[in-house]
CSV table of C-alpha atoms in Angstrom, one decimal:
chain,number,residue,atom,x,y,z
W,511,UNK,CA,-70.3,28.5,-41.2
W,512,UNK,CA,-66.8,28.5,-41.4
W,513,UNK,CA,-66.3,31.7,-43.4
W,514,UNK,CA,-68.5,32.6,-40.6
W,515,UNK,CA,-66.5,31.3,-37.7
W,516,UNK,CA,-63.1,32.6,-40.0
W,517,UNK,CA,-65.1,36.4,-39.8
W,518,UNK,CA,-65.1,35.9,-36.2
W,519,UNK,CA,-61.5,35.2,-35.7
W,520,UNK,CA,-60.0,38.2,-37.7
W,521,UNK,CA,-62.1,40.1,-36.0
W,522,UNK,CA,-60.9,39.1,-32.5
W,523,UNK,CA,-57.6,39.4,-33.8
W,524,UNK,CA,-58.1,42.9,-35.5
W,525,UNK,CA,-59.7,44.3,-31.8
W,526,UNK,CA,-56.6,42.5,-29.4
W,527,UNK,CA,-54.8,44.3,-32.1
W,528,UNK,CA,-56.5,47.4,-32.1
W,529,UNK,CA,-56.5,47.3,-28.0
W,530,UNK,CA,-52.5,46.3,-27.8
W,531,UNK,CA,-51.9,50.3,-30.3
W,532,UNK,CA,-54.9,52.0,-28.0
W,533,UNK,CA,-52.7,50.8,-24.8
W,534,UNK,CA,-49.2,52.1,-26.4
W,535,UNK,CA,-50.6,55.2,-27.8
W,536,UNK,CA,-50.0,58.5,-26.4
W,537,UNK,CA,-54.0,59.8,-26.2
W,538,UNK,CA,-54.5,56.8,-24.6
W,539,UNK,CA,-56.8,58.6,-21.2
W,540,UNK,CA,-58.6,55.5,-20.1
W,541,UNK,CA,-61.0,56.1,-17.6
W,542,UNK,CA,-59.9,53.1,-14.9
W,543,UNK,CA,-63.6,53.1,-13.6
W,544,UNK,CA,-65.8,52.6,-16.4
W,545,UNK,CA,-66.5,50.4,-18.7
W,546,UNK,CA,-65.2,46.4,-19.1
W,547,UNK,CA,-63.2,45.5,-16.7
W,548,UNK,CA,-61.3,43.4,-19.1
W,549,UNK,CA,-60.2,46.0,-21.4
W,550,UNK,CA,-59.2,48.4,-18.3
W,551,UNK,CA,-57.3,45.6,-17.6
W,552,UNK,CA,-55.8,44.7,-21.3
W,553,UNK,CA,-54.8,49.1,-21.7
W,554,UNK,CA,-53.5,49.3,-18.4
W,555,UNK,CA,-51.7,45.6,-18.0
W,556,UNK,CA,-49.7,45.9,-21.6
W,557,UNK,CA,-47.7,49.3,-21.1
W,558,UNK,CA,-46.4,47.3,-17.5
W,559,UNK,CA,-45.7,44.0,-18.6
W,560,UNK,CA,-43.5,45.0,-21.2
W,561,UNK,CA,-42.0,47.7,-18.9
W,562,UNK,CA,-40.7,44.9,-16.6
W,563,UNK,CA,-40.0,43.0,-19.9
W,564,UNK,CA,-37.2,45.1,-20.5
W,565,UNK,CA,-36.0,45.6,-17.5
W,566,UNK,CA,-35.8,41.2,-17.2
W,567,UNK,CA,-34.4,41.8,-19.9
W,568,UNK,CA,-30.9,43.9,-19.0
W,569,UNK,CA,-30.9,42.0,-15.7
W,570,UNK,CA,-30.4,38.5,-17.6
W,571,UNK,CA,-28.0,41.0,-20.8
W,572,UNK,CA,-26.2,42.1,-17.4
W,573,UNK,CA,-25.0,39.0,-15.8
W,574,UNK,CA,-24.6,37.6,-18.9
W,575,UNK,CA,-21.6,40.2,-20.3
W,576,UNK,CA,-20.2,39.9,-16.4
W,577,UNK,CA,-20.2,36.5,-16.0
W,578,UNK,CA,-17.5,36.0,-18.9
W,579,UNK,CA,-15.3,38.1,-16.6
W,580,UNK,CA,-15.8,34.3,-13.8
W,581,UNK,CA,-17.0,33.4,-11.1
W,582,UNK,CA,-15.3,36.0,-8.7
W,583,UNK,CA,-17.0,39.1,-10.6
W,584,UNK,CA,-20.4,37.3,-10.8
W,585,UNK,CA,-20.1,36.8,-6.9
W,586,UNK,CA,-19.4,40.3,-6.2
W,587,UNK,CA,-22.5,41.8,-8.4
W,588,UNK,CA,-24.7,39.2,-6.3
W,589,UNK,CA,-23.1,39.8,-3.3
W,590,UNK,CA,-24.0,43.6,-4.2
W,591,UNK,CA,-27.2,43.1,-5.3
W,592,UNK,CA,-28.8,41.6,-2.3
W,593,UNK,CA,-27.2,44.5,-0.1
W,594,UNK,CA,-28.7,46.8,-3.5
W,595,UNK,CA,-32.3,45.1,-2.4
W,596,UNK,CA,-32.4,46.6,0.5
W,597,UNK,CA,-32.5,49.9,-1.2
W,598,UNK,CA,-35.2,48.5,-3.5
W,599,UNK,CA,-37.0,47.5,-0.7
W,600,UNK,CA,-37.6,50.8,0.2
W,601,UNK,CA,-37.7,52.3,-2.8
W,602,UNK,CA,-41.1,50.0,-3.6
W,603,UNK,CA,-42.3,50.5,-0.2
W,604,UNK,CA,-42.3,54.6,-1.3
W,605,UNK,CA,-43.5,54.0,-4.5
W,606,UNK,CA,-46.4,52.1,-3.1
W,607,UNK,CA,-47.1,54.6,-1.4
W,608,UNK,CA,-47.1,56.9,-4.0
W,609,UNK,CA,-48.6,55.0,-6.6
W,610,UNK,CA,-51.2,54.3,-3.7
W,611,UNK,CA,-52.0,58.2,-3.1
W,612,UNK,CA,-52.0,58.8,-6.6
W,613,UNK,CA,-54.4,56.5,-8.1
W,614,UNK,CA,-57.2,57.6,-5.4
W,615,UNK,CA,-56.9,60.6,-5.9
W,616,UNK,CA,-57.4,60.6,-9.3
W,617,UNK,CA,-60.4,58.6,-8.9
W,618,UNK,CA,-61.3,61.2,-6.8
W,619,UNK,CA,-61.0,63.5,-10.2
W,620,UNK,CA,-58.3,65.2,-7.7
W,621,UNK,CA,-55.6,66.3,-10.0
W,622,UNK,CA,-53.9,69.1,-8.1
W,623,UNK,CA,-54.0,66.3,-5.0
W,624,UNK,CA,-52.2,64.1,-7.1
W,625,UNK,CA,-50.0,66.1,-8.7
W,626,UNK,CA,-49.2,68.0,-4.9
W,627,UNK,CA,-48.5,63.9,-4.1
W,628,UNK,CA,-45.9,64.0,-6.6
W,629,UNK,CA,-44.0,67.1,-6.0
W,630,UNK,CA,-42.8,66.1,-2.9
W,631,UNK,CA,-41.7,62.5,-3.5
W,632,UNK,CA,-38.5,64.8,-5.0
W,633,UNK,CA,-38.1,65.5,-1.8
W,634,UNK,CA,-38.1,62.2,0.2
W,635,UNK,CA,-36.1,60.6,-2.7
W,636,UNK,CA,-33.1,63.4,-2.8
W,637,UNK,CA,-33.2,62.8,1.4
W,638,UNK,CA,-33.3,58.9,0.9
W,639,UNK,CA,-30.3,59.0,-1.6
W,640,UNK,CA,-28.2,61.4,0.5
W,641,UNK,CA,-28.4,58.8,3.5
W,642,UNK,CA,-27.1,55.6,1.5
W,643,UNK,CA,-25.4,56.5,-1.2
W,644,UNK,CA,-22.3,59.2,0.7
W,645,UNK,CA,-22.0,55.8,3.2
W,646,UNK,CA,-22.1,53.1,0.3
W,647,UNK,CA,-20.0,54.8,-2.2
W,648,UNK,CA,-16.9,54.9,1.0
W,649,UNK,CA,-17.4,51.9,3.0
W,650,UNK,CA,-18.1,49.2,-0.6
W,651,UNK,CA,-14.9,46.5,0.5
W,652,UNK,CA,-16.3,46.3,4.1
W,653,UNK,CA,-19.8,46.1,2.7
W,654,UNK,CA,-18.7,43.3,0.6
W,655,UNK,CA,-16.5,41.6,3.5
W,656,UNK,CA,-19.8,41.9,5.3
W,657,UNK,CA,-21.5,39.8,3.3
W,658,UNK,CA,-19.6,36.8,3.3
W,659,UNK,CA,-17.1,37.9,0.1
W,660,UNK,CA,-13.3,37.5,0.7
W,661,UNK,CA,-10.9,40.4,0.8
W,662,UNK,CA,-9.0,39.7,-2.3
W,663,UNK,CA,-13.1,40.0,-4.1
W,664,UNK,CA,-14.3,42.5,-1.8
W,665,UNK,CA,-10.7,44.8,-3.2
W,666,UNK,CA,-11.6,43.8,-7.0
W,667,UNK,CA,-15.3,44.3,-6.6
W,668,UNK,CA,-14.9,47.5,-4.9
W,669,UNK,CA,-15.5,50.0,-8.0
W,670,UNK,CA,-18.7,48.0,-8.7
W,671,UNK,CA,-19.9,48.1,-5.8
W,672,UNK,CA,-19.5,52.0,-4.7
W,673,UNK,CA,-20.7,53.2,-8.3
W,674,UNK,CA,-23.7,50.9,-7.6
W,675,UNK,CA,-24.1,53.0,-4.5
W,676,UNK,CA,-23.3,56.0,-4.5
W,677,UNK,CA,-25.2,56.7,-7.8
W,678,UNK,CA,-28.2,55.3,-6.0
W,679,UNK,CA,-30.2,58.2,-6.6
W,680,UNK,CA,-30.9,56.8,-10.6
W,681,UNK,CA,-32.6,53.7,-9.0
W,682,UNK,CA,-34.7,55.8,-6.5
W,683,UNK,CA,-36.2,58.3,-9.2
W,684,UNK,CA,-36.3,55.6,-11.4
W,685,UNK,CA,-38.7,53.6,-9.1
W,686,UNK,CA,-40.5,56.6,-7.1
W,687,UNK,CA,-41.6,58.6,-10.8
W,688,UNK,CA,-43.1,55.3,-12.3
W,689,UNK,CA,-44.9,55.0,-9.5
W,690,UNK,CA,-46.1,58.1,-10.1
W,691,UNK,CA,-46.9,57.7,-13.4
W,692,UNK,CA,-48.4,54.4,-12.6
W,693,UNK,CA,-50.8,55.7,-10.1
W,694,UNK,CA,-52.1,58.3,-12.8
W,695,UNK,CA,-53.0,55.3,-15.0
W,696,UNK,CA,-50.2,56.6,-17.2
W,697,UNK,CA,-48.1,53.2,-17.7
W,698,UNK,CA,-46.8,53.9,-21.3
W,699,UNK,CA,-44.6,56.8,-19.6
W,700,UNK,CA,-42.8,54.6,-17.2
W,701,UNK,CA,-42.8,51.5,-20.1
W,702,UNK,CA,-40.7,54.0,-22.3
W,703,UNK,CA,-38.6,55.4,-19.5
W,704,UNK,CA,-37.4,52.0,-18.3
W,705,UNK,CA,-36.8,50.6,-21.9
W,706,UNK,CA,-35.2,54.1,-22.6
W,707,UNK,CA,-32.8,53.2,-19.3
W,708,UNK,CA,-32.2,49.6,-19.9
W,709,UNK,CA,-31.6,49.9,-23.4
W,710,UNK,CA,-28.7,52.1,-22.9
W,711,UNK,CA,-27.4,49.9,-20.5
W,712,UNK,CA,-27.6,46.5,-22.7
W,713,UNK,CA,-25.7,48.6,-25.5
W,714,UNK,CA,-23.3,50.3,-22.7
W,715,UNK,CA,-22.4,46.9,-21.0
W,716,UNK,CA,-20.4,45.2,-23.3
W,717,UNK,CA,-18.5,48.5,-24.8
W,718,UNK,CA,-17.4,49.6,-21.5
W,719,UNK,CA,-16.6,46.1,-20.0
W,720,UNK,CA,-14.5,45.3,-23.0
W,721,UNK,CA,-13.3,47.7,-23.9
W,722,UNK,CA,-14.5,47.4,-27.3
W,723,UNK,CA,-13.8,50.8,-29.7
W,724,UNK,CA,-11.9,54.0,-28.2
W,725,UNK,CA,-13.5,52.7,-24.6
W,726,UNK,CA,-11.5,52.0,-21.7
W,727,UNK,CA,-11.6,48.4,-21.0
W,728,UNK,CA,-13.3,48.6,-17.6
W,729,UNK,CA,-14.3,45.3,-16.8
W,730,UNK,CA,-16.7,45.1,-13.8
W,731,UNK,CA,-16.6,48.8,-13.0
W,732,UNK,CA,-18.0,49.3,-16.2
W,733,UNK,CA,-20.8,47.2,-15.8
W,734,UNK,CA,-22.1,49.3,-13.2
W,735,UNK,CA,-21.1,52.9,-14.7
W,736,UNK,CA,-23.1,51.8,-18.2
W,737,UNK,CA,-25.7,50.8,-15.7
W,738,UNK,CA,-25.8,54.1,-14.0
W,739,UNK,CA,-25.6,56.5,-16.8
W,740,UNK,CA,-28.8,54.2,-18.3
W,741,UNK,CA,-30.7,55.1,-15.1
W,742,UNK,CA,-29.7,58.7,-14.8
W,743,UNK,CA,-31.4,59.2,-18.6
W,744,UNK,CA,-34.0,57.4,-18.2
W,745,UNK,CA,-35.0,59.6,-14.9
W,746,UNK,CA,-34.2,62.9,-17.2
W,747,UNK,CA,-37.2,61.5,-19.4
W,748,UNK,CA,-39.6,60.8,-16.3
W,749,UNK,CA,-38.4,64.2,-15.0
W,750,UNK,CA,-39.6,65.9,-19.4
W,751,UNK,CA,-42.8,64.6,-18.9
W,752,UNK,CA,-43.9,65.0,-15.2
W,753,UNK,CA,-43.2,69.1,-16.3
W,754,UNK,CA,-44.5,68.4,-19.7
W,755,UNK,CA,-48.1,70.6,-20.0
W,756,UNK,CA,-49.5,67.8,-21.8
W,757,UNK,CA,-49.0,64.5,-18.7
W,758,UNK,CA,-52.0,63.7,-16.6
W,759,UNK,CA,-49.4,64.5,-13.7
W,760,UNK,CA,-47.8,68.4,-14.2
W,761,UNK,CA,-45.1,69.6,-12.0
W,762,UNK,CA,-43.9,73.3,-12.1
W,763,UNK,CA,-40.8,74.5,-10.6
W,764,UNK,CA,-42.6,77.4,-8.8
W,765,UNK,CA,-44.5,74.9,-6.9
W,766,UNK,CA,-42.1,72.2,-5.5
W,767,UNK,CA,-41.9,74.0,-2.7
W,768,UNK,CA,-41.2,71.3,0.4
W,769,UNK,CA,-44.7,70.8,2.4
W,770,UNK,CA,-44.3,69.6,4.9
W,771,UNK,CA,-48.1,67.6,5.7
W,772,UNK,CA,-48.0,66.2,2.0
W,773,UNK,CA,-44.7,63.9,3.0
W,774,UNK,CA,-45.5,62.9,6.4
W,775,UNK,CA,-48.9,61.9,4.8
W,776,UNK,CA,-46.6,59.8,2.0
W,777,UNK,CA,-44.7,58.4,4.5
W,778,UNK,CA,-46.9,57.5,7.1
W,779,UNK,CA,-48.3,55.0,4.3
W,780,UNK,CA,-45.8,53.9,2.9
W,781,UNK,CA,-43.9,52.6,6.3
W,782,UNK,CA,-46.5,49.5,5.7
W,783,UNK,CA,-44.9,49.6,2.3
W,784,UNK,CA,-41.2,50.2,3.2
W,785,UNK,CA,-41.0,47.3,6.1
W,786,UNK,CA,-43.3,45.0,3.7
W,787,UNK,CA,-40.6,44.9,1.4
W,788,UNK,CA,-37.6,45.7,3.4
W,789,UNK,CA,-38.8,42.0,5.5
W,790,UNK,CA,-38.9,40.2,1.8
W,791,UNK,CA,-35.8,41.9,0.5
W,792,UNK,CA,-33.9,41.4,4.2
W,793,UNK,CA,-34.5,37.9,3.7
W,794,UNK,CA,-33.1,37.6,0.3
W,795,UNK,CA,-30.0,39.0,2.2
W,796,UNK,CA,-30.0,36.9,4.5
W,797,UNK,CA,-30.5,33.8,1.6
W,798,UNK,CA,-27.4,34.7,0.0
W,799,UNK,CA,-24.7,34.9,2.9
W,800,UNK,CA,-26.2,31.3,3.9
W,801,UNK,CA,-25.2,30.3,0.3
W,802,UNK,CA,-21.9,32.7,0.4
W,803,UNK,CA,-21.0,29.5,2.9
W,804,UNK,CA,-20.3,27.0,0.2
W,805,UNK,CA,-18.2,29.3,-1.6
W,806,UNK,CA,-18.0,31.4,-5.2
W,807,UNK,CA,-19.1,28.7,-7.5
W,808,UNK,CA,-22.3,28.4,-5.0
W,809,UNK,CA,-23.0,32.4,-4.9
W,810,UNK,CA,-21.8,32.7,-9.0
W,811,UNK,CA,-24.8,29.9,-9.6
W,812,UNK,CA,-27.3,31.3,-7.5
W,813,UNK,CA,-26.6,34.6,-8.8
W,814,UNK,CA,-27.1,33.4,-12.3
W,815,UNK,CA,-30.7,31.9,-11.5
W,816,UNK,CA,-32.3,34.1,-9.4
W,817,UNK,CA,-31.0,36.9,-12.9
W,818,UNK,CA,-33.2,34.3,-14.5
W,819,UNK,CA,-35.9,34.4,-12.3
W,820,UNK,CA,-35.9,37.9,-12.4
W,821,UNK,CA,-36.9,37.8,-15.9
W,822,UNK,CA,-39.5,35.9,-16.2
W,823,UNK,CA,-40.8,37.0,-12.2
W,824,UNK,CA,-40.5,40.7,-13.4
W,825,UNK,CA,-43.2,40.8,-16.7
W,826,UNK,CA,-45.6,39.2,-13.7
W,827,UNK,CA,-45.2,41.7,-11.5
W,828,UNK,CA,-45.9,43.7,-13.9
W,829,UNK,CA,-49.5,42.6,-13.7
W,830,UNK,CA,-49.9,42.6,-10.3
W,831,UNK,CA,-49.0,46.2,-10.2
W,832,UNK,CA,-52.0,46.8,-12.7
W,833,UNK,CA,-53.9,45.0,-9.9
W,834,UNK,CA,-52.8,48.3,-7.9
W,835,UNK,CA,-53.3,50.8,-9.7
W,836,UNK,CA,-56.8,49.0,-10.8
W,837,UNK,CA,-57.7,48.9,-7.0
W,838,UNK,CA,-56.6,52.4,-5.9
W,839,UNK,CA,-58.7,54.4,-8.6
W,840,UNK,CA,-61.8,52.6,-8.7
W,841,UNK,CA,-61.9,52.4,-5.0
W,842,UNK,CA,-61.8,55.8,-5.1
W,843,UNK,CA,-64.5,56.2,-7.2
W,844,UNK,CA,-66.2,54.3,-4.0
W,845,UNK,CA,-66.6,51.6,-6.9
W,846,UNK,CA,-65.4,48.2,-4.1
W,847,UNK,CA,-66.9,45.4,-6.2
W,848,UNK,CA,-64.8,46.8,-9.2
W,849,UNK,CA,-61.9,46.4,-7.5
W,850,UNK,CA,-62.2,43.2,-6.0
W,851,UNK,CA,-63.4,41.7,-9.6
W,852,UNK,CA,-60.5,43.1,-11.3
W,853,UNK,CA,-58.5,42.2,-8.7
W,854,UNK,CA,-59.0,38.5,-9.8
W,855,UNK,CA,-59.2,39.0,-13.5
W,856,UNK,CA,-55.4,39.9,-12.9
W,857,UNK,CA,-54.7,37.0,-10.4
W,858,UNK,CA,-56.3,34.9,-13.9
W,859,UNK,CA,-53.7,36.1,-15.9
W,860,UNK,CA,-50.9,35.8,-13.8
W,861,UNK,CA,-51.6,31.9,-12.7
W,862,UNK,CA,-51.2,31.2,-16.8
W,863,UNK,CA,-48.1,32.8,-17.5
W,864,UNK,CA,-46.4,31.6,-14.5
W,865,UNK,CA,-47.2,28.5,-14.6
W,866,UNK,CA,-45.9,27.9,-18.8
W,867,UNK,CA,-42.4,29.8,-16.6
W,868,UNK,CA,-42.3,26.9,-14.4
W,869,UNK,CA,-42.7,24.1,-17.2
W,870,UNK,CA,-39.7,25.3,-19.0
W,871,UNK,CA,-37.6,25.9,-15.7
W,872,UNK,CA,-38.3,22.2,-14.6
W,873,UNK,CA,-37.9,20.9,-17.8
W,874,UNK,CA,-34.9,23.3,-19.6
W,875,UNK,CA,-33.4,24.8,-16.4
W,876,UNK,CA,-29.9,22.9,-17.3
W,877,UNK,CA,-29.8,24.2,-20.3
W,878,UNK,CA,-30.7,27.9,-19.5
W,879,UNK,CA,-28.1,28.0,-16.9
W,880,UNK,CA,-25.2,26.6,-19.0
W,881,UNK,CA,-25.9,29.5,-21.1
W,882,UNK,CA,-23.9,31.8,-18.8
W,883,UNK,CA,-21.8,30.0,-17.3
W,884,UNK,CA,-19.5,26.6,-18.5
W,885,UNK,CA,-18.4,25.6,-14.8
W,886,UNK,CA,-19.4,22.2,-14.0
W,887,UNK,CA,-20.1,22.9,-10.6
W,888,UNK,CA,-21.7,27.0,-10.9
W,889,UNK,CA,-24.2,25.2,-13.7
W,890,UNK,CA,-25.1,22.7,-11.2
W,891,UNK,CA,-26.2,25.2,-8.6
W,892,UNK,CA,-28.2,27.6,-10.8
W,893,UNK,CA,-29.6,24.0,-12.5
W,894,UNK,CA,-30.7,22.5,-8.4
W,895,UNK,CA,-32.0,26.7,-7.5
W,896,UNK,CA,-34.0,27.4,-11.0
W,897,UNK,CA,-35.4,23.6,-10.7
W,898,UNK,CA,-36.7,24.3,-7.0
W,899,UNK,CA,-38.6,28.2,-7.5
W,900,UNK,CA,-40.3,26.6,-10.4
W,901,UNK,CA,-42.1,24.9,-8.1
W,902,UNK,CA,-43.1,27.7,-6.1
W,903,UNK,CA,-44.6,29.9,-9.6
W,904,UNK,CA,-48.0,29.2,-9.2
W,905,UNK,CA,-48.3,30.2,-5.5
W,906,UNK,CA,-46.3,33.0,-6.2
W,907,UNK,CA,-49.0,34.6,-9.0
W,908,UNK,CA,-51.6,34.1,-6.7
W,909,UNK,CA,-49.0,35.7,-3.9
W,910,UNK,CA,-47.6,38.6,-5.8
W,911,UNK,CA,-51.2,40.3,-7.6
W,912,UNK,CA,-53.4,39.2,-3.8
W,913,UNK,CA,-50.4,41.9,-2.1
W,914,UNK,CA,-50.6,43.7,-5.0
W,915,UNK,CA,-54.6,44.3,-4.5
W,916,UNK,CA,-53.2,45.5,-0.7
W,917,UNK,CA,-51.2,48.3,-1.6
W,918,UNK,CA,-53.2,49.4,-3.8
W,919,UNK,CA,-55.9,49.8,-1.8
W,920,UNK,CA,-53.0,51.6,1.5
W,921,UNK,CA,-53.3,48.6,2.9
W,922,UNK,CA,-49.3,48.4,3.1
W,923,UNK,CA,-49.7,46.5,6.7
W,924,UNK,CA,-51.2,43.2,5.6
W,925,UNK,CA,-48.7,42.1,3.7
W,926,UNK,CA,-46.2,43.1,5.9
W,927,UNK,CA,-47.4,41.0,8.6
W,928,UNK,CA,-47.5,38.6,5.7
W,929,UNK,CA,-44.1,38.9,4.7
W,930,UNK,CA,-42.2,38.7,8.6
W,931,UNK,CA,-44.1,35.5,9.3
W,932,UNK,CA,-43.8,33.9,5.3
W,933,UNK,CA,-40.1,35.0,5.3
W,934,UNK,CA,-38.3,35.8,8.6
W,935,UNK,CA,-40.5,32.8,10.6
W,936,UNK,CA,-40.3,30.6,8.0
W,937,UNK,CA,-38.0,30.6,4.9
W,938,UNK,CA,-34.7,32.3,7.1
W,939,UNK,CA,-34.7,29.7,9.7
W,940,UNK,CA,-35.8,27.1,7.5
W,941,UNK,CA,-33.0,27.4,4.7
W,942,UNK,CA,-30.6,27.8,7.5
W,943,UNK,CA,-31.6,24.3,9.4
W,944,UNK,CA,-31.6,22.3,6.1
W,945,UNK,CA,-28.2,23.9,4.5
W,946,UNK,CA,-26.1,23.5,7.8
W,947,UNK,CA,-27.7,22.0,10.2
W,948,UNK,CA,-28.5,19.1,8.0
W,949,UNK,CA,-25.5,19.5,6.1
W,950,UNK,CA,-27.9,19.4,2.9
W,951,UNK,CA,-25.7,22.3,1.2
W,952,UNK,CA,-27.5,25.1,-1.1
W,953,UNK,CA,-29.7,23.3,-1.9
W,954,UNK,CA,-32.0,23.1,1.4
W,955,UNK,CA,-31.8,27.3,0.6
W,956,UNK,CA,-33.5,26.7,-2.5
W,957,UNK,CA,-36.0,24.3,-1.3
W,958,UNK,CA,-37.2,26.9,1.1
W,959,UNK,CA,-37.7,29.5,-1.8
W,960,UNK,CA,-41.2,28.3,-3.0
W,961,UNK,CA,-42.6,26.9,0.8
W,962,UNK,CA,-42.4,30.6,2.1
W,963,UNK,CA,-44.4,31.8,-1.6
W,964,UNK,CA,-47.0,29.0,-0.8
W,965,UNK,CA,-47.4,30.0,2.6
W,966,UNK,CA,-47.8,33.3,1.3
W,967,UNK,CA,-50.3,32.9,-0.8
W,968,UNK,CA,-52.6,30.6,1.1
W,969,UNK,CA,-52.5,33.8,4.0
W,970,UNK,CA,-53.1,36.4,0.9
W,971,UNK,CA,-55.8,34.6,-0.1
W,972,UNK,CA,-57.8,34.2,3.4
W,973,UNK,CA,-57.4,37.7,3.7
W,974,UNK,CA,-58.5,39.2,0.8
W,975,UNK,CA,-61.0,37.2,1.3
W,976,UNK,CA,-62.3,39.2,4.8
W,977,UNK,CA,-62.3,42.3,2.2
W,978,UNK,CA,-61.3,44.6,5.1
W,979,UNK,CA,-58.9,46.6,2.3
W,980,UNK,CA,-61.8,48.0,0.6
W,981,UNK,CA,-62.6,50.1,4.1
W,982,UNK,CA,-59.2,51.6,3.9
W,983,UNK,CA,-58.7,55.3,3.6
W,984,UNK,CA,-56.0,56.9,2.2
């Protein structure tokens, strides 16, 4: 009996290892609308989670090296990041539309239609990049001052902010092209492109910041240069695969002519997605603006804590992305019931992961923050932030998965309404009231974060159970 149990355990390990290898294999062309839901979820989520793990490693490594330059440098990164999150909102919102549309076309076995969406995504990315990059690079000092930086800090961070905003084309295309690959179920390419981009950034960060070897010491500006180079190389890798004849999605130079009808269709679906993420990320801009009222140490502690939060949040986001693809392809294949079961399976995995992280945050937050700063005030603020955020991690897991399910169905307006109610009508007023009116300080801002995640989870669950998302046409 014992030998039989041991044999079954060994076979199970081999089966998981085999699936893991298959999920990363170049030959993996799994039909996500057929067969075991658990297997489909595993094959799709592994590369998506690994993709986001590397992005989270990049975020934490970046702030680790910048922290050696002092609280002012950290605050520049935090204030710039708050502005760039608005660009992320546009990129992610557009990406949701691209993923949903590509997934629906692939589920319908209409690969030509999926290729058309991919081609027009390039024009959309270029348009947004020009609109953001040019003014962003010119008015870097004014942007930092608007975000609450002192004149000295704004001048010090001018180079960093100008390069980060001026090089936003790499951010946009990295998001949008990966959205194409995810929609096609080709998550391994999305994973590899982000690993390449983040890996180059991690190597270049200390070299350019501190001037190792023959390279000049660029300080904070070096961090921006390293990030932009890394992301640009990742985009070139994506383009290589988009124009490859072996991929599921194939682009050709002669078919890149602007098609306004297709562009309009993508933009129509993306309106809700862009608004959805603009509402969410703009709330973080307001939060960091409230925190900046209490000085650079508070902003530095908040920035470090949020980077650590993203370190754990991004893998969970990867799992949620798997839910979006599964929903899109299965609705395209007219299998709504399978789409719903897939969402609940992903939700269960995400909840287990996030609760484990919450436990670690709650008991080891001070030790984690102290790895990035020896400033007592910075550690105190960062520890407070991590502990408060930990209370909402279980709700984050449920909320983000269900929201991504709506997005995968092309129903981007439902999450927009949920975000507006929970962030703008609840989180921001509550954070201001607690921090400023009641004079609680930054802790008031931190306390508002898990409460917003609780209400997002509740509203998303109630709406998801109605099943209206199943009838959305894309």
